[in-house]
PDB file of C-alpha atoms in Angstrom:
ATOM      1  CA  UNK A   1     -12.680 -23.068   9.647  1.00 44.00           C
ATOM      2  CA  UNK A   2     -14.086 -21.264  12.307  1.00 44.00           C
ATOM      3  CA  UNK A   3     -17.045 -22.407  14.183  1.00 50.00           C
ATOM      4  CA  UNK A   4     -19.612 -20.609  12.208  1.00 54.00           C
ATOM      5  CA  UNK A   5     -18.415 -22.535   9.079  1.00 56.00           C
ATOM      6  CA  UNK A   6     -17.007 -19.628   7.071  1.00 74.00           C
ATOM      7  CA  UNK A   7     -13.685 -19.683   5.478  1.00 91.00           C
ATOM      8  CA  UNK A   8     -10.920 -17.444   6.871  1.00 94.00           C
ATOM      9  CA  UNK A   9      -6.632 -17.093   6.743  1.00 95.00           C
ATOM     10  CA  UNK A  10      -4.615 -15.563   8.477  1.00 95.00           C
ATOM     11  CA  UNK A  11      -3.722 -11.552   7.198  1.00 96.00           C
ATOM     12  CA  UNK A  12      -0.365 -12.015   6.702  1.00 95.00           C
ATOM     13  CA  UNK A  13      -0.557 -14.711   4.707  1.00 96.00           C
ATOM     14  CA  UNK A  14      -3.500 -13.634   2.296  1.00 96.00           C
ATOM     15  CA  UNK A  15      -1.352 -10.580   1.224  1.00 96.00           C
ATOM     16  CA  UNK A  16       1.586 -12.919   0.461  1.00 96.00           C
ATOM     17  CA  UNK A  17      -0.987 -15.219  -1.240  1.00 95.00           C
ATOM     18  CA  UNK A  18      -1.853 -12.320  -3.266  1.00 96.00           C
ATOM     19  CA  UNK A  19       1.620 -11.313  -4.123  1.00 96.00           C
ATOM     20  CA  UNK A  20       1.401  -7.747  -2.516  1.00 95.00           C
ATOM     21  CA  UNK A  21       4.490  -8.453  -0.017  1.00 95.00           C
ATOM     22  CA  UNK A  22       7.479 -10.878  -1.519  1.00 95.00           C
ATOM     23  CA  UNK A  23       7.755 -12.837   1.784  1.00 95.00           C
ATOM     24  CA  UNK A  24       5.491 -13.160   4.985  1.00 95.00           C
ATOM     25  CA  UNK A  25       7.495 -12.101   7.155  1.00 95.00           C
ATOM     26  CA  UNK A  26       7.216  -8.301   5.331  1.00 95.00           C
ATOM     27  CA  UNK A  27       3.296  -8.773   5.018  1.00 94.00           C
ATOM     28  CA  UNK A  28       3.650  -9.692   9.276  1.00 95.00           C
ATOM     29  CA  UNK A  29       6.225  -6.586  10.280  1.00 95.00           C
ATOM     30  CA  UNK A  30       3.126  -4.461   8.577  1.00 94.00           C
ATOM     31  CA  UNK A  31       0.694  -5.741  10.457  1.00 94.00           C
ATOM     32  CA  UNK A  32       2.419  -5.490  13.786  1.00 95.00           C
ATOM     33  CA  UNK A  33       3.362  -1.459  13.132  1.00 94.00           C
ATOM     34  CA  UNK A  34      -0.936  -1.642  13.059  1.00 92.00           C
ATOM     35  CA  UNK A  35      -0.590   0.076   9.987  1.00 92.00           C
ATOM     36  CA  UNK A  36      -3.304  -2.413   8.222  1.00 95.00           C
ATOM     37  CA  UNK A  37      -7.106  -1.670   8.597  1.00 96.00           C
ATOM     38  CA  UNK A  38      -9.563  -4.702   8.038  1.00 96.00           C
ATOM     39  CA  UNK A  39     -12.941  -2.997   7.250  1.00 95.00           C
ATOM     40  CA  UNK A  40     -12.091   0.378   9.228  1.00 93.00           C
ATOM     41  CA  UNK A  41     -10.652  -1.336  12.497  1.00 94.00           C
ATOM     42  CA  UNK A  42      -6.578  -0.973  12.964  1.00 94.00           C
ATOM     43  CA  UNK A  43      -4.895  -4.508  12.928  1.00 93.00           C
ATOM     44  CA  UNK A  44      -1.750  -5.205  15.304  1.00 94.00           C
ATOM     45  CA  UNK A  45      -1.815  -9.391  14.739  1.00 95.00           C
ATOM     46  CA  UNK A  46      -0.767 -10.857  11.492  1.00 95.00           C
ATOM     47  CA  UNK A  47      -3.002 -14.168  12.747  1.00 95.00           C
ATOM     48  CA  UNK A  48      -5.960 -11.912  12.464  1.00 95.00           C
ATOM     49  CA  UNK A  49      -7.957 -14.158  10.014  1.00 96.00           C
ATOM     50  CA  UNK A  50      -9.832 -12.745   7.363  1.00 96.00           C
ATOM     51  CA  UNK A  51     -13.171 -13.882   4.845  1.00 95.00           C
ATOM     52  CA  UNK A  52     -14.139 -12.777   1.617  1.00 96.00           C
ATOM     53  CA  UNK A  53     -15.637  -9.889   1.571  1.00 95.00           C
ATOM     54  CA  UNK A  54     -13.020  -7.943   3.860  1.00 96.00           C
ATOM     55  CA  UNK A  55     -12.160  -4.599   3.157  1.00 97.00           C
ATOM     56  CA  UNK A  56      -8.275  -3.785   3.565  1.00 96.00           C
ATOM     57  CA  UNK A  57      -6.325  -0.374   3.262  1.00 96.00           C
ATOM     58  CA  UNK A  58      -2.723  -0.729   3.827  1.00 95.00           C
ATOM     59  CA  UNK A  59       0.206   1.663   2.787  1.00 94.00           C
ATOM     60  CA  UNK A  60       1.749   0.306  -0.636  1.00 91.00           C
ATOM     61  CA  UNK A  61       4.304   2.324  -3.047  1.00 85.00           C
ATOM     62  CA  UNK A  62       3.643   5.589  -1.769  1.00 82.00           C
ATOM     63  CA  UNK A  63       0.285   5.512  -1.703  1.00 88.00           C
ATOM     64  CA  UNK A  64      -2.609   3.810   0.040  1.00 93.00           C
ATOM     65  CA  UNK A  65      -3.870   0.519  -1.365  1.00 95.00           C
ATOM     66  CA  UNK A  66      -7.618   0.012  -0.984  1.00 96.00           C
ATOM     67  CA  UNK A  67      -8.471  -4.018  -1.449  1.00 97.00           C
ATOM     68  CA  UNK A  68     -11.527  -5.806  -1.492  1.00 98.00           C
ATOM     69  CA  UNK A  69     -11.049  -9.181  -0.576  1.00 97.00           C
ATOM     70  CA  UNK A  70     -12.672 -11.887  -3.135  1.00 96.00           C
ATOM     71  CA  UNK A  71     -10.840 -15.053  -2.826  1.00 95.00           C
ATOM     72  CA  UNK A  72      -8.795 -16.468  -0.380  1.00 94.00           C
ATOM     73  CA  UNK A  73      -6.563 -18.968  -2.520  1.00 90.00           C
ATOM     74  CA  UNK A  74      -4.742 -22.139  -1.439  1.00 91.00           C
ATOM     75  CA  UNK A  75      -1.235 -21.302  -2.816  1.00 93.00           C
ATOM     76  CA  UNK A  76       0.632 -18.312  -3.321  1.00 93.00           C
ATOM     77  CA  UNK A  77       0.454 -19.041  -7.504  1.00 91.00           C
ATOM     78  CA  UNK A  78       1.377 -17.043 -10.609  1.00 95.00           C
ATOM     79  CA  UNK A  79       0.830 -13.100 -10.660  1.00 94.00           C
ATOM     80  CA  UNK A  80      -3.009 -13.869 -12.866  1.00 95.00           C
ATOM     81  CA  UNK A  81      -4.240 -16.194 -10.066  1.00 95.00           C
ATOM     82  CA  UNK A  82      -3.262 -13.906  -6.966  1.00 95.00           C
ATOM     83  CA  UNK A  83      -5.193 -10.896  -9.008  1.00 95.00           C
ATOM     84  CA  UNK A  84      -7.992 -13.066  -9.025  1.00 96.00           C
ATOM     85  CA  UNK A  85      -8.086 -12.891  -4.880  1.00 96.00           C
ATOM     86  CA  UNK A  86      -8.811  -9.500  -4.771  1.00 97.00           C
ATOM     87  CA  UNK A  87     -10.354  -6.305  -6.427  1.00 96.00           C
ATOM     88  CA  UNK A  88      -8.602  -3.126  -6.059  1.00 95.00           C
ATOM     89  CA  UNK A  89     -10.435   0.027  -5.222  1.00 95.00           C
ATOM     90  CA  UNK A  90      -7.406   2.307  -4.980  1.00 92.00           C
ATOM     91  CA  UNK A  91      -8.710   5.543  -6.702  1.00 91.00           C
ATOM     92  CA  UNK A  92      -6.431   6.171  -9.696  1.00 88.00           C
ATOM     93  CA  UNK A  93      -3.835   9.216  -9.537  1.00 82.00           C
ATOM     94  CA  UNK A  94      -3.474  12.090 -11.848  1.00 78.00           C
ATOM     95  CA  UNK A  95      -0.948  11.325 -14.032  1.00 75.00           C
ATOM     96  CA  UNK A  96      -0.712  15.429 -14.898  1.00 75.00           C
ATOM     97  CA  UNK A  97       0.264  15.205 -11.310  1.00 74.00           C
ATOM     98  CA  UNK A  98       4.344  15.531 -11.123  1.00 68.00           C
ATOM     99  CA  UNK A  99       5.363  14.170  -7.664  1.00 66.00           C
ATOM    100  CA  UNK A 100       8.742  16.126  -7.885  1.00 65.00           C
ATOM    101  CA  UNK A 101       7.140  19.675  -8.429  1.00 66.00           C
ATOM    102  CA  UNK A 102       6.447  19.810  -5.053  1.00 64.00           C
ATOM    103  CA  UNK A 103       9.559  19.163  -3.571  1.00 64.00           C
ATOM    104  CA  UNK A 104      11.412  21.649  -2.032  1.00 67.00           C
ATOM    105  CA  UNK A 105      15.189  22.238  -3.735  1.00 74.00           C
ATOM    106  CA  UNK A 106      18.096  22.284  -2.029  1.00 80.00           C
ATOM    107  CA  UNK A 107      20.375  25.178  -1.673  1.00 87.00           C
ATOM    108  CA  UNK A 108      20.632  27.387  -4.460  1.00 86.00           C
ATOM    109  CA  UNK A 109      23.871  26.951  -6.277  1.00 89.00           C
ATOM    110  CA  UNK A 110      25.470  29.897  -7.363  1.00 93.00           C
ATOM    111  CA  UNK A 111      24.211  30.397 -10.661  1.00 92.00           C
ATOM    112  CA  UNK A 112      20.962  30.694  -8.817  1.00 89.00           C
ATOM    113  CA  UNK A 113      22.034  33.271  -6.419  1.00 91.00           C
ATOM    114  CA  UNK A 114      23.512  35.185  -9.748  1.00 92.00           C
ATOM    115  CA  UNK A 115      20.313  35.536 -11.256  1.00 92.00           C
ATOM    116  CA  UNK A 116      18.388  35.987  -8.353  1.00 90.00           C
ATOM    117  CA  UNK A 117      20.450  39.072  -7.719  1.00 92.00           C
ATOM    118  CA  UNK A 118      19.939  40.348 -10.754  1.00 91.00           C
ATOM    119  CA  UNK A 119      16.015  39.911 -10.163  1.00 90.00           C
ATOM    120  CA  UNK A 120      16.707  42.012  -7.472  1.00 89.00           C
ATOM    121  CA  UNK A 121      18.404  44.719  -9.227  1.00 85.00           C
ATOM    122  CA  UNK A 122      21.118  44.558  -6.432  1.00 74.00           C
ATOM    123  CA  UNK A 123      23.796  43.998  -9.655  1.00 64.00           C
TER     124      UNK A 123
END
């Protein structure tokens, strides 16, 4: 408890309780690197105290997650208990966009070069 009486919990511990990371150390590493924002402010210490109502923004699994803290939790419990600790405000991904579509291919194969030659009319 802090001086104001509001319940708080360490940032790395809460991320571990809510099952965003498999270990508290992984959550602490992300916080140390400055990859987490609490209420829009970049955090560089895993010991940063958070309370109910805080808005967390951090990268996870090739997307930026936006999470609102609904509860602090006393332990790292099962998944349904962990999901009750937060509200996910991350915008939904468009299922029709293929993430590999915009990837630039490597060097063309021999068949690709032959096809390009035919299109250019050099054969």
